[in-house]
XYZ file of C-alpha atoms in Angstrom:
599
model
C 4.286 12.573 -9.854
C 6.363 13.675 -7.123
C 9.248 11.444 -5.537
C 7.046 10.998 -2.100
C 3.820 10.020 -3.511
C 5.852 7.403 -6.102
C 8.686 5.794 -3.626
C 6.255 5.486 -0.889
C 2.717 4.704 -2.553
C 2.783 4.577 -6.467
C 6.401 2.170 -7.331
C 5.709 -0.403 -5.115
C 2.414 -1.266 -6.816
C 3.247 -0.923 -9.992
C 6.326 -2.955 -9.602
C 3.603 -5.803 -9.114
C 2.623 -5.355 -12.423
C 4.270 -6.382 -15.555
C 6.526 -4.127 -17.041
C 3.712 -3.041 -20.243
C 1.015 -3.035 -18.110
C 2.943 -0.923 -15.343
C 3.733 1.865 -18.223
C 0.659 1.860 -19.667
C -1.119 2.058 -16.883
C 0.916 4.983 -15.192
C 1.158 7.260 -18.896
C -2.872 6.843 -19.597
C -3.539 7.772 -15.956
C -1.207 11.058 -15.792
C -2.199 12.126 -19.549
C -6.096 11.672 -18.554
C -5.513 13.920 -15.440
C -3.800 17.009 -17.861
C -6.403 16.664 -20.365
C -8.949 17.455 -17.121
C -9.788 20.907 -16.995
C -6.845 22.111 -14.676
C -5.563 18.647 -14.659
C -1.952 20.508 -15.486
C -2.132 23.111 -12.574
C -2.977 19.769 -10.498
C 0.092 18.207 -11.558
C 2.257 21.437 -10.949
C 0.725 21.779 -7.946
C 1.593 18.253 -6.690
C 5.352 18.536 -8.259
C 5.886 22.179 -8.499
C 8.053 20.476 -11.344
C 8.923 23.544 -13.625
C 12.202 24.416 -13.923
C 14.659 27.541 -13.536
C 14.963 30.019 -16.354
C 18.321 29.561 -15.439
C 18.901 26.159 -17.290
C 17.298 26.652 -20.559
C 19.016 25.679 -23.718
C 19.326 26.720 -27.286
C 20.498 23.925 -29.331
C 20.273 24.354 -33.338
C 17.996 27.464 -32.653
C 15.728 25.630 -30.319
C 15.120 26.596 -27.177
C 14.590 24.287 -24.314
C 13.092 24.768 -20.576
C 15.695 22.378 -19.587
C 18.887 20.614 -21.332
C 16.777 17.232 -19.964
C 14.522 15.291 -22.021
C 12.708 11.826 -21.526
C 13.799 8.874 -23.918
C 11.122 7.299 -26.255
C 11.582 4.044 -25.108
C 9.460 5.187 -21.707
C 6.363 5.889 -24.398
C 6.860 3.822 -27.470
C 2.572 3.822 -27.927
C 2.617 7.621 -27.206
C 0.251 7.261 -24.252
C 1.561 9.765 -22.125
C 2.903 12.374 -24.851
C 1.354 15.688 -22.621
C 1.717 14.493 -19.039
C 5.719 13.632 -19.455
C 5.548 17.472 -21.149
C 4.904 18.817 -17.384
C 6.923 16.575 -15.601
C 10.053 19.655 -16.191
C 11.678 17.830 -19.300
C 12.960 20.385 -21.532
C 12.168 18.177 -24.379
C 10.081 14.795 -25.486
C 12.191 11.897 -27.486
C 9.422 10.077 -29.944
C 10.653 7.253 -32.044
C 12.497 5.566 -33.627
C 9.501 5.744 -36.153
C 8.994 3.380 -39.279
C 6.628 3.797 -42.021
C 4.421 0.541 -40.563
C 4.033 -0.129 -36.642
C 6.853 -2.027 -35.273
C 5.757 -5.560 -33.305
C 5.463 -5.353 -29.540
C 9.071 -5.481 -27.568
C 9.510 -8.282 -24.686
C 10.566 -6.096 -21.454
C 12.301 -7.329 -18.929
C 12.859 -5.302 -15.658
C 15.909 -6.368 -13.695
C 15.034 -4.663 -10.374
C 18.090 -5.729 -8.520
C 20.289 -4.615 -11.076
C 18.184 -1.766 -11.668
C 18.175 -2.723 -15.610
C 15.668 -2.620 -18.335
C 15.789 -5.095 -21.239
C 14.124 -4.536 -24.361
C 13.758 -7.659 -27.224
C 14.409 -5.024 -29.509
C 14.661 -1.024 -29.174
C 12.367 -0.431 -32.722
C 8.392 -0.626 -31.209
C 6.499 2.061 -32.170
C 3.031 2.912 -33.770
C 4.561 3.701 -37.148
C 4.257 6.854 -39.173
C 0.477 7.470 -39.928
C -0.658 6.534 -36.135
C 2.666 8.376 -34.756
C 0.970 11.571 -36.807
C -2.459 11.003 -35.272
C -1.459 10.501 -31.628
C 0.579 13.790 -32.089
C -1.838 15.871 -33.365
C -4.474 14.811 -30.320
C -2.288 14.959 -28.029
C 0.811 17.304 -28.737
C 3.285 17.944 -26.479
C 4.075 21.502 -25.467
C 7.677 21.461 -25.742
C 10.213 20.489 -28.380
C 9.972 16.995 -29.916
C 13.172 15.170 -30.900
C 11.901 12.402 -33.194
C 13.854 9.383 -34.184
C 13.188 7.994 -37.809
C 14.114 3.792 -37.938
C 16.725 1.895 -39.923
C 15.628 2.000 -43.426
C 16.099 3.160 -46.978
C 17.151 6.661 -47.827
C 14.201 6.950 -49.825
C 11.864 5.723 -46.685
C 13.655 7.942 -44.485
C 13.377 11.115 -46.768
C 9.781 10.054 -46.759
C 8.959 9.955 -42.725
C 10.875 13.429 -42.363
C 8.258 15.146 -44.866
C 5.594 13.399 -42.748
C 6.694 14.259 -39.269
C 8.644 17.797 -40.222
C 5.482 19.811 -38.879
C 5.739 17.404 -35.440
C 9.668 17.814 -35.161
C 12.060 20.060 -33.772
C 15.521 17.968 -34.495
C 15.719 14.776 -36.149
C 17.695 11.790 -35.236
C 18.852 9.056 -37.911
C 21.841 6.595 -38.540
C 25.336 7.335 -39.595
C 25.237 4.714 -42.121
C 22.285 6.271 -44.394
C 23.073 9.102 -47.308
C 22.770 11.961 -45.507
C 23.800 14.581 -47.906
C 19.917 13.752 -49.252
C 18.389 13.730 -45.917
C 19.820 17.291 -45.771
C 18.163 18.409 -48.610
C 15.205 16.941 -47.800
C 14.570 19.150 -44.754
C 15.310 22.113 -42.651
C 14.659 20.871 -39.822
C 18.352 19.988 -37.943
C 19.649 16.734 -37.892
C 21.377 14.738 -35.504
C 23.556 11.652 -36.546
C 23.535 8.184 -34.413
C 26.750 7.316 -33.666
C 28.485 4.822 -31.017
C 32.064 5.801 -31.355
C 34.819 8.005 -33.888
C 34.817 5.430 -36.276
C 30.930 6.080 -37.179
C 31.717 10.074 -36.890
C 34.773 9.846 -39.168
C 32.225 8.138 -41.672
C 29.996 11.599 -42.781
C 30.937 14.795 -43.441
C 30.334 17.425 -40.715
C 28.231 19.843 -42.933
C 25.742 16.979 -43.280
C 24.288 16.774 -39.797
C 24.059 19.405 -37.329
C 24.579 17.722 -34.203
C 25.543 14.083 -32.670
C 23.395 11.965 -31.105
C 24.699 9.467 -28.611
C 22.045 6.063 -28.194
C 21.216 4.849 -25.206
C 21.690 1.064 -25.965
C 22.376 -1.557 -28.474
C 19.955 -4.101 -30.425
C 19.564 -7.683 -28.347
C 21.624 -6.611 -25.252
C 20.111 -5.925 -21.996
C 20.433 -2.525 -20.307
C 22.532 0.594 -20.810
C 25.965 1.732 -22.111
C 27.785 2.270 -18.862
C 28.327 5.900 -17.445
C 31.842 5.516 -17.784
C 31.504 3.990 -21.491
C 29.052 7.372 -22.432
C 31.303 10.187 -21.135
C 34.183 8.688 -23.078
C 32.207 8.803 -26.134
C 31.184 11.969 -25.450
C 34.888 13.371 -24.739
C 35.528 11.499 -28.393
C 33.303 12.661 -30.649
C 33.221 16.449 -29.170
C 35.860 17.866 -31.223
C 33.556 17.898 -34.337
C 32.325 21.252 -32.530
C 28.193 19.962 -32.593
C 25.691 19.695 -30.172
C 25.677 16.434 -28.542
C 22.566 14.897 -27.167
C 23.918 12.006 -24.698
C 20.751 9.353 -24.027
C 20.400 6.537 -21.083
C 22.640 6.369 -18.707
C 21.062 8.672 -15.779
C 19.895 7.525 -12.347
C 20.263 10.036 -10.698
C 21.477 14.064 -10.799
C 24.704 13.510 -10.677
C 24.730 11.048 -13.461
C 23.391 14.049 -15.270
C 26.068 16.308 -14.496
C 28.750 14.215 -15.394
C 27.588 13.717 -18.519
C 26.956 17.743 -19.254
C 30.402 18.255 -17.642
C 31.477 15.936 -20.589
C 30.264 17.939 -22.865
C 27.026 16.676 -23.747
C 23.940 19.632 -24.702
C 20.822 17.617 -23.885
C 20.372 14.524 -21.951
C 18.050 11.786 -22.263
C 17.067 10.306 -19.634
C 14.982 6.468 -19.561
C 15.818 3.682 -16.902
C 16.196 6.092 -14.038
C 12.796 7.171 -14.672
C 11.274 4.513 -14.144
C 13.520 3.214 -11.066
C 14.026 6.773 -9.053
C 10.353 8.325 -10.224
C 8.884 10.808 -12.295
C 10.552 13.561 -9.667
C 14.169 12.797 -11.006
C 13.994 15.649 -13.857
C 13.056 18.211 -11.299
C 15.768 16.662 -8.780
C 18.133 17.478 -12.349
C 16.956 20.819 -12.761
C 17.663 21.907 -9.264
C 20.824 20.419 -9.576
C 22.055 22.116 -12.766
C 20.153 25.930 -11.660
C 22.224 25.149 -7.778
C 25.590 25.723 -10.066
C 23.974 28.938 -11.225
C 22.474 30.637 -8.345
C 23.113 34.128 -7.325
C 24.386 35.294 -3.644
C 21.343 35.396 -1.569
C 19.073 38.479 -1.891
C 16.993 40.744 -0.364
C 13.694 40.296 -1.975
C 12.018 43.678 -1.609
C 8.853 43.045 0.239
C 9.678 40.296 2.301
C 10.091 41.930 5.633
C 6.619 42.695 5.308
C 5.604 39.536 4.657
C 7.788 38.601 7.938
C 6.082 41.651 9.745
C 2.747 40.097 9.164
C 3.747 36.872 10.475
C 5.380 38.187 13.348
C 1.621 40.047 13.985
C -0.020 36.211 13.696
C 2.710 35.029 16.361
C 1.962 38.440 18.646
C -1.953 38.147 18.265
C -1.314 34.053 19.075
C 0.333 34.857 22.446
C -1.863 37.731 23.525
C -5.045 35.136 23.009
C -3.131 32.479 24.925
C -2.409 35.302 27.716
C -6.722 36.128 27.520
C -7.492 32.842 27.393
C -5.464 31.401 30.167
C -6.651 34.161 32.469
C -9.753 36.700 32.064
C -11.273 33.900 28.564
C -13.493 36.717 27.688
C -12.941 40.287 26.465
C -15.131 43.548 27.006
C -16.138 43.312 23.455
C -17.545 39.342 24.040
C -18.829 40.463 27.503
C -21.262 43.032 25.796
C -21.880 40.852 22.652
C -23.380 38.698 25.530
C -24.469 40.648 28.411
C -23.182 38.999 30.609
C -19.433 39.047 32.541
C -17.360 36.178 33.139
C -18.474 35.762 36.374
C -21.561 35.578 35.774
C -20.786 32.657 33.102
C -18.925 30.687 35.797
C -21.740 30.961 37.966
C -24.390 29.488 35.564
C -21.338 26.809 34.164
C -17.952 26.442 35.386
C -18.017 24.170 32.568
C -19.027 26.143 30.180
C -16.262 28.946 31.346
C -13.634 25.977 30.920
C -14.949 24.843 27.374
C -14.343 28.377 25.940
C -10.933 28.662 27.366
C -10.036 25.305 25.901
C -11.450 26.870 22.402
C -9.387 29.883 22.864
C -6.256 28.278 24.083
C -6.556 26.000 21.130
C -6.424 28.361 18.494
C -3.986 30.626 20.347
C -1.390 27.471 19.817
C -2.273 27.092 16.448
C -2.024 31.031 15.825
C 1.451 30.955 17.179
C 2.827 27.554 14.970
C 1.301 29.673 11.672
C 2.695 32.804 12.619
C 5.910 31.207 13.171
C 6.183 29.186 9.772
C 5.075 32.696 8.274
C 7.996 34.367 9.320
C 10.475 31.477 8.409
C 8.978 31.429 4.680
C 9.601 35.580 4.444
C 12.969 35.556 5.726
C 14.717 31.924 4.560
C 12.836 31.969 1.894
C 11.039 35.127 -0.032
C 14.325 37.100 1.108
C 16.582 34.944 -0.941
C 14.042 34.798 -4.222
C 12.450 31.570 -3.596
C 9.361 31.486 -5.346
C 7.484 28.099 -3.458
C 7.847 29.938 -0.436
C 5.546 33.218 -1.501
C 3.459 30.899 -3.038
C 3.168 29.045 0.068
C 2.938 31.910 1.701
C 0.186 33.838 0.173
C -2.255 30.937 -0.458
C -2.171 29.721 3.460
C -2.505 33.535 4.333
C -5.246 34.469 1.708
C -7.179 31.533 3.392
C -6.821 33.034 6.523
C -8.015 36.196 6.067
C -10.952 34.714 4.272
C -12.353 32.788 7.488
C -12.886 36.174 8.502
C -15.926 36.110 7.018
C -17.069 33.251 8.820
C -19.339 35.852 10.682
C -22.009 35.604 8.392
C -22.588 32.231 9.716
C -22.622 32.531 13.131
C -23.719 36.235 13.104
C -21.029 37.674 15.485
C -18.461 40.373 14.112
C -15.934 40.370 16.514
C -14.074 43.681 16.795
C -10.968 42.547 18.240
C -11.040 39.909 15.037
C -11.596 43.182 12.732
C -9.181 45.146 14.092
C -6.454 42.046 13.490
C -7.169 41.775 10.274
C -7.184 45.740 9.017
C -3.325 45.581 10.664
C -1.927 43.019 9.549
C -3.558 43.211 5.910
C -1.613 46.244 5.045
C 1.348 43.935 5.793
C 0.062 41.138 3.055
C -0.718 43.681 0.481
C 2.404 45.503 0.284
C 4.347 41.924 0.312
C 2.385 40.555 -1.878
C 2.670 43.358 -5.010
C 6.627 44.061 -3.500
C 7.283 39.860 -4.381
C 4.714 39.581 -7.533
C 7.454 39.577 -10.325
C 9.428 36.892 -8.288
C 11.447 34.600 -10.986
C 10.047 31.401 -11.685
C 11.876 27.987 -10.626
C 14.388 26.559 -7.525
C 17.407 25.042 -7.118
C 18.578 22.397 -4.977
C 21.863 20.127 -3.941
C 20.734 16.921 -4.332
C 23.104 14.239 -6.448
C 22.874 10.937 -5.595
C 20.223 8.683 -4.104
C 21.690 8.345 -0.935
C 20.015 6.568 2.108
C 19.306 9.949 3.829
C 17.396 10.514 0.807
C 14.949 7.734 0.468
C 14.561 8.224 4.160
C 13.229 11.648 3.387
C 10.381 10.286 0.894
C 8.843 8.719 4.092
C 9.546 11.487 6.788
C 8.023 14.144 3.877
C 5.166 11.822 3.425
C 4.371 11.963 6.774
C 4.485 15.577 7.109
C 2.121 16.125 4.131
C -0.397 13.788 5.171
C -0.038 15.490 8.427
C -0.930 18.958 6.595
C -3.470 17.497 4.778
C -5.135 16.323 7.972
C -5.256 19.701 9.555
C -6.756 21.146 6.901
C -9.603 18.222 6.584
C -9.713 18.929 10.279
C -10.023 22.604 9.542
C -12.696 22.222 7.053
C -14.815 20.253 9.693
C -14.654 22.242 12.432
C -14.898 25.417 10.502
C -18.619 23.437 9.139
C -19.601 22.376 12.525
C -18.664 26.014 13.958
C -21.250 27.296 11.431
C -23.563 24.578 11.781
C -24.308 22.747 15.325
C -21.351 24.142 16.854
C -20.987 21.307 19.102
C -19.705 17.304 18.768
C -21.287 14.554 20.993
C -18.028 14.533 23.415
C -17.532 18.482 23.850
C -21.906 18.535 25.465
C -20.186 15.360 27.625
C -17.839 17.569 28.977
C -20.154 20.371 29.381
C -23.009 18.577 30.979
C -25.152 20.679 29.294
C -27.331 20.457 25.867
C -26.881 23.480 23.139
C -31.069 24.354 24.061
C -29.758 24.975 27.735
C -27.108 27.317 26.944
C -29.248 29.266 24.518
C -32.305 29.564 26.890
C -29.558 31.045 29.101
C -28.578 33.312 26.912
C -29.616 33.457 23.321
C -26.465 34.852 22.258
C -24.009 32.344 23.625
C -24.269 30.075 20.668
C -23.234 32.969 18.150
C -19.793 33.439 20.679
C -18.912 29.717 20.782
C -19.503 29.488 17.174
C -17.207 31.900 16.281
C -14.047 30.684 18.379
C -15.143 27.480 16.906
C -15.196 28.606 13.383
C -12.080 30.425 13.795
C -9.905 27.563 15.389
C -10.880 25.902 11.893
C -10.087 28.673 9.697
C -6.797 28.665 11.694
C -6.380 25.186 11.440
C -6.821 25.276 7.465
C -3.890 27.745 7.352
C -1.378 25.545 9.492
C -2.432 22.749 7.651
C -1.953 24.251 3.940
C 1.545 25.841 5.420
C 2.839 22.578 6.445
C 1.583 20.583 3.534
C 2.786 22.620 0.804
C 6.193 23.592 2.563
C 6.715 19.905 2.748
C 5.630 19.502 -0.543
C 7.601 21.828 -2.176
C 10.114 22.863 0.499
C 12.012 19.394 1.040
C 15.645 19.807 -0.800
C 18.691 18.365 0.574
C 20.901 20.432 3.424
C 17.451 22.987 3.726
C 18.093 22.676 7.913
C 15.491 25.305 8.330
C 13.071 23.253 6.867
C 13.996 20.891 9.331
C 13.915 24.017 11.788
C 10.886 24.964 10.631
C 8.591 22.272 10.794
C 9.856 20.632 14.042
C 9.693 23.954 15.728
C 6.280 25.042 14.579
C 4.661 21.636 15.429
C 5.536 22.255 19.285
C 2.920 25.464 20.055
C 0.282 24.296 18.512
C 0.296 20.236 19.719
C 1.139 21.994 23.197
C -1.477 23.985 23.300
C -4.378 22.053 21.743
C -3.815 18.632 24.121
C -2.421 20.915 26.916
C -5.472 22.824 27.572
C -7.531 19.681 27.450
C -6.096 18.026 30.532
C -5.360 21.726 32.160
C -9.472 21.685 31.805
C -10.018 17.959 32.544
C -11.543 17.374 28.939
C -10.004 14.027 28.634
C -11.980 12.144 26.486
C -9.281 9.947 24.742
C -11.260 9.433 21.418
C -11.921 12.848 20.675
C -8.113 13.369 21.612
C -7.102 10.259 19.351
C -6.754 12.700 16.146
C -4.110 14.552 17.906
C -2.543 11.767 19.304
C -2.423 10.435 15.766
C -1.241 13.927 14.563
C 1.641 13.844 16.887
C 2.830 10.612 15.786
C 2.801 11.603 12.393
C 5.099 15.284 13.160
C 7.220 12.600 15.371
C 8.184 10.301 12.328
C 8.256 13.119 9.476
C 10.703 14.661 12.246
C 12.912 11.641 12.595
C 12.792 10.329 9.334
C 13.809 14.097 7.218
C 16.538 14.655 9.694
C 19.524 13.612 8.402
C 18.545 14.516 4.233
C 17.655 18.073 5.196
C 20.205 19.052 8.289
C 23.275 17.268 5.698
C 25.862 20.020 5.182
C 25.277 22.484 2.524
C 27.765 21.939 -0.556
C 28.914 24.887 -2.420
C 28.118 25.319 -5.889
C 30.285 24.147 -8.452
């Protein structure tokens, strides 16, 4: 899953584990979750992990999402065949293969070292279960399979068998290829581990070269250094090269395209730097290929409508600093305000606090709306509208609340019928917005580990104000009030209605729409630190620490402005704050670096 979830939770578990039980463990888990009924979406949604159209590949008339693929030492057993296929590799690596199951491999991590040994680099299922787990459980993107050492005859023999499963074939330099050629259409990529192996078979046997990751007995990878001068010495034969191991990072990466390599294996820094490191690739590679920034048609009125969230936030801050109530609330009630803060200066006090609340939390939205339109639908970036339109189609939705508490407010109408036309017209103006992102990031710097915890905290932060949202939304609609707020009020709920029967219904609805508010800050934050965190991104950085202030102002502000001081039902925000406070400090210096130019 996502670098966050797997530096800060996932790694430093499994890492407890042995090495088989770790793998296992992780592949079963992830393919389990796709085979779910939207198990995939949940995954995308998590890692928002596909890649740029930008990046594909065509190699031997294949085409690939991505020139990066996952080596088939990470899933000798084929547990995890359809999970690592939505992880944004552009291909899957099975193999090598052998006509009978290969004997378990000793592994040995060297975590210091950041090293993987294998007792051998041959385990694998063999042909016949190799076919099975394929056909349950087949990948949706190419498959480059490796066939073992063995006879001509054997090899010619696992190609017919695993032709329908394949998209290239790998096997070694030293076999008869002119009768592996003949044997199959499919294209065929030659091992080799320096000129002396290429100078060996003819070119017109094999259609592309195919650079291993390691060696039989020896622990760990060919150096970097070692792979892109290989690379610069077999390129002259003019074929596709497919350059495996080496990779911990996206730089790593690049090098080793810059070299001249097609497709890129990746295996070791998977497992060290997290299933994230192909998307971290991806972003690297589309950076070099984006286009001067644009201006997304449709996105200033997405910007317009958050401007009207921030507008309608500070005119119900204005209210409910000074008059609380409205002529539409007065005759929903019957009552004025005065008359209110005759029966309950209290009372008068607890509805500000409501209104004040959601005012501050109106105001943070509206602002994080109009940062996602203009940095981020204006320049074509496709997790912003999505971020966008799902916090904002949940916040027209709570609209409906009404139905629960049985008052339609008209002020609440007539918000909604102008700022909708503002969502529409954005939303079918931005619909055919291109797939993918791009980002800086190349090495695994200290600012960037840094960043897994500070974008931790800010998504757990998200995630608690929408669980917060969801509650008070239910209680709005429900009993309206917690154990601490009738403390404060001195009053019980069959008081105020025996006042008037109608004050319920009013209190519910501020209620109910302080959660439905809340929901919508809390799925904008979440999801813009899920899928918004990318090196040198300072408004990000802007963003987040900004829009935290007006509503954490606001919602504690008005409590001691009231005298509602009751420090445990103030200990969520007091957590909340702590939370914005270290996602603040700790994503400072990997989003506010200096932007790079593209390359």
């Amino acid at each position: 899953m996502p670098d966050w979830s797997y530096h800060t939770f996932f790694k430093p578990a499994l890492f407890k584990l042995t090495p088989r039980k770790a793998r296992s463990l992780t592949l079963q888990t992830m393919n389990r979750l796709v085979t779910l009924p939207f198990g995939h979406h949940i995954i995308e949604f998590f890692g928002h992990m596909a890649p740029s159209k930008a990046i594909s590949a065509h190699i031997c008339g294949v085409e690939t999402a991505s020139p990066i693929g996952v080596s088939g030492q990470v899933d000798p057993k084929l547990e995890g065949t359809r999970a690592l296929s939505k992880l944004g590799f552009g291909y899957l690596e099975v193999g090598p293969i052998s006509l009978e199951p290969a004997t378990k491999q000793e592994i040995v991590l060297h975590k210091k070292g950041e090293e993987i040994g294998y007792s051998h680099l041959h385990e694998n299922l063999g042909v016949e279960n190799t076919i099975d787990a394929l056909s349950r459980s087949a990948p949706d993107i190419p498959v480059l399979i490796k066939i073992s050492d063995e006879s001509t005859g054997k090899i010619v023999t696992l190609i017919k068998k695993l032709e329908p499963f394949a998209d290239w074939f790998v096997v070694d330099s030293t076999i008869d290829l002119p009768a592996i050629r003949e044997a199959t259409s499919t294209p065929i990529f030659v091992g080799v581990s320096d000129q002396k192996q290429l100078d060996e078979v003819e070119i017109e046997d094999f259609d592309g070269i195919y650079l291993p990751e390691g060696v039989h007995n020896r622990i760990g990878q060919f150096e970097l250094e070692t792979k892109i001068e290989m690379i610069k010495t077999v390129q002259p034969s003019g074929k596709p090269i497919i350059a495996s191991g080496g990779v911990h990072q996206p730089s790593d990466a690049l090098d080793l395209i810059d070299a001249g390599a097609d497709l890129v294996n990746i295996h070791s820094g998977f497992i060290f730097y997290g299933p994230g490191l192909p998307k971290r690739i991806n972003e690297a590679i589309a950076y070099r290929y984006q286009e001067s920034p644009l201006n997304q048609k449709g996105w200033f009125a997405s910007f317009l409508m958050g401007f009207g969230v921030l507008l309608a936030g500070f005119i119900a801050s204005f209210v409910g600093l000074t008059d609380v109530l409205l002529a539409p609330d007065e005759r929903f009630l019957g009552m004025s305000k005065e008359e209110i803060q005759e029966f309950s200066e209290h009372l008068f006090k607890f509805m500000s606090h409501d209104r004040i609340s959601l005012a501050g939390v109106m105001i943070s939205a509206g602002f994080l709306y109009m940062m996602l339109a203009y940095f981020g639908i204006r320049v074509g970036q496709h997790w912003a509208r999505k971020v966008f339109y799902i916090a904002a189609t949940l916040g027209f939705l709570n609209f409906f609340y009404f139905i629960g508490f049985g008052y339609l407010d008209p002020i609440h109408l007539l918000y909604n019928a102008l700022i909708l036309p503002f969502f529409i017209y954005g939303f079918i103006q931005t619909r055919n917005m291109p797939h993918g992102s791009h980002g800086q990031n190349l090495h695994n710097s200290r600012a960037w580990r840094k960043s897994q915890f500070g974008q931790t905290m800010f998504i757990i932060l998200g995630g608690a104000f929408l669980t917060a949202g969801m509650v008070i939304s239910f209680i709005g609609v429900t009993d309206v009030f917690v154990k601490e707020d009738l403390g404060f009020l001195q009053l019980e709920p069959n008081e105020i209605h025996e006042h008037n029967h109608q004050f319920i219904s009013l209190i519910a609805h501020d209620r109910a729409g302080f959660g439905g508010a809340l929901i919508s800050a809390g799925i904008l934050i979440m999801l813009i630190a899920m899928w918004g965190f990318r090196e040198g991104e300072k408004w990000i950085w802007w963003t987040l620490t900004v829009g935290g202030i007006p509503g954490f102002a606001a919602g504690i502000g008005i409590h001691y402005h009231i005298g509602y001081v009751d420090q445990y039902h103030l200990a969520p925000a007091y957590f909340a704050i702590l939370l914005y406070l270290l996602g603040v400090i700790y994503s400072y210096s990997y989003l506010m670096t200096a932007k790079r130019s593209p390359e």
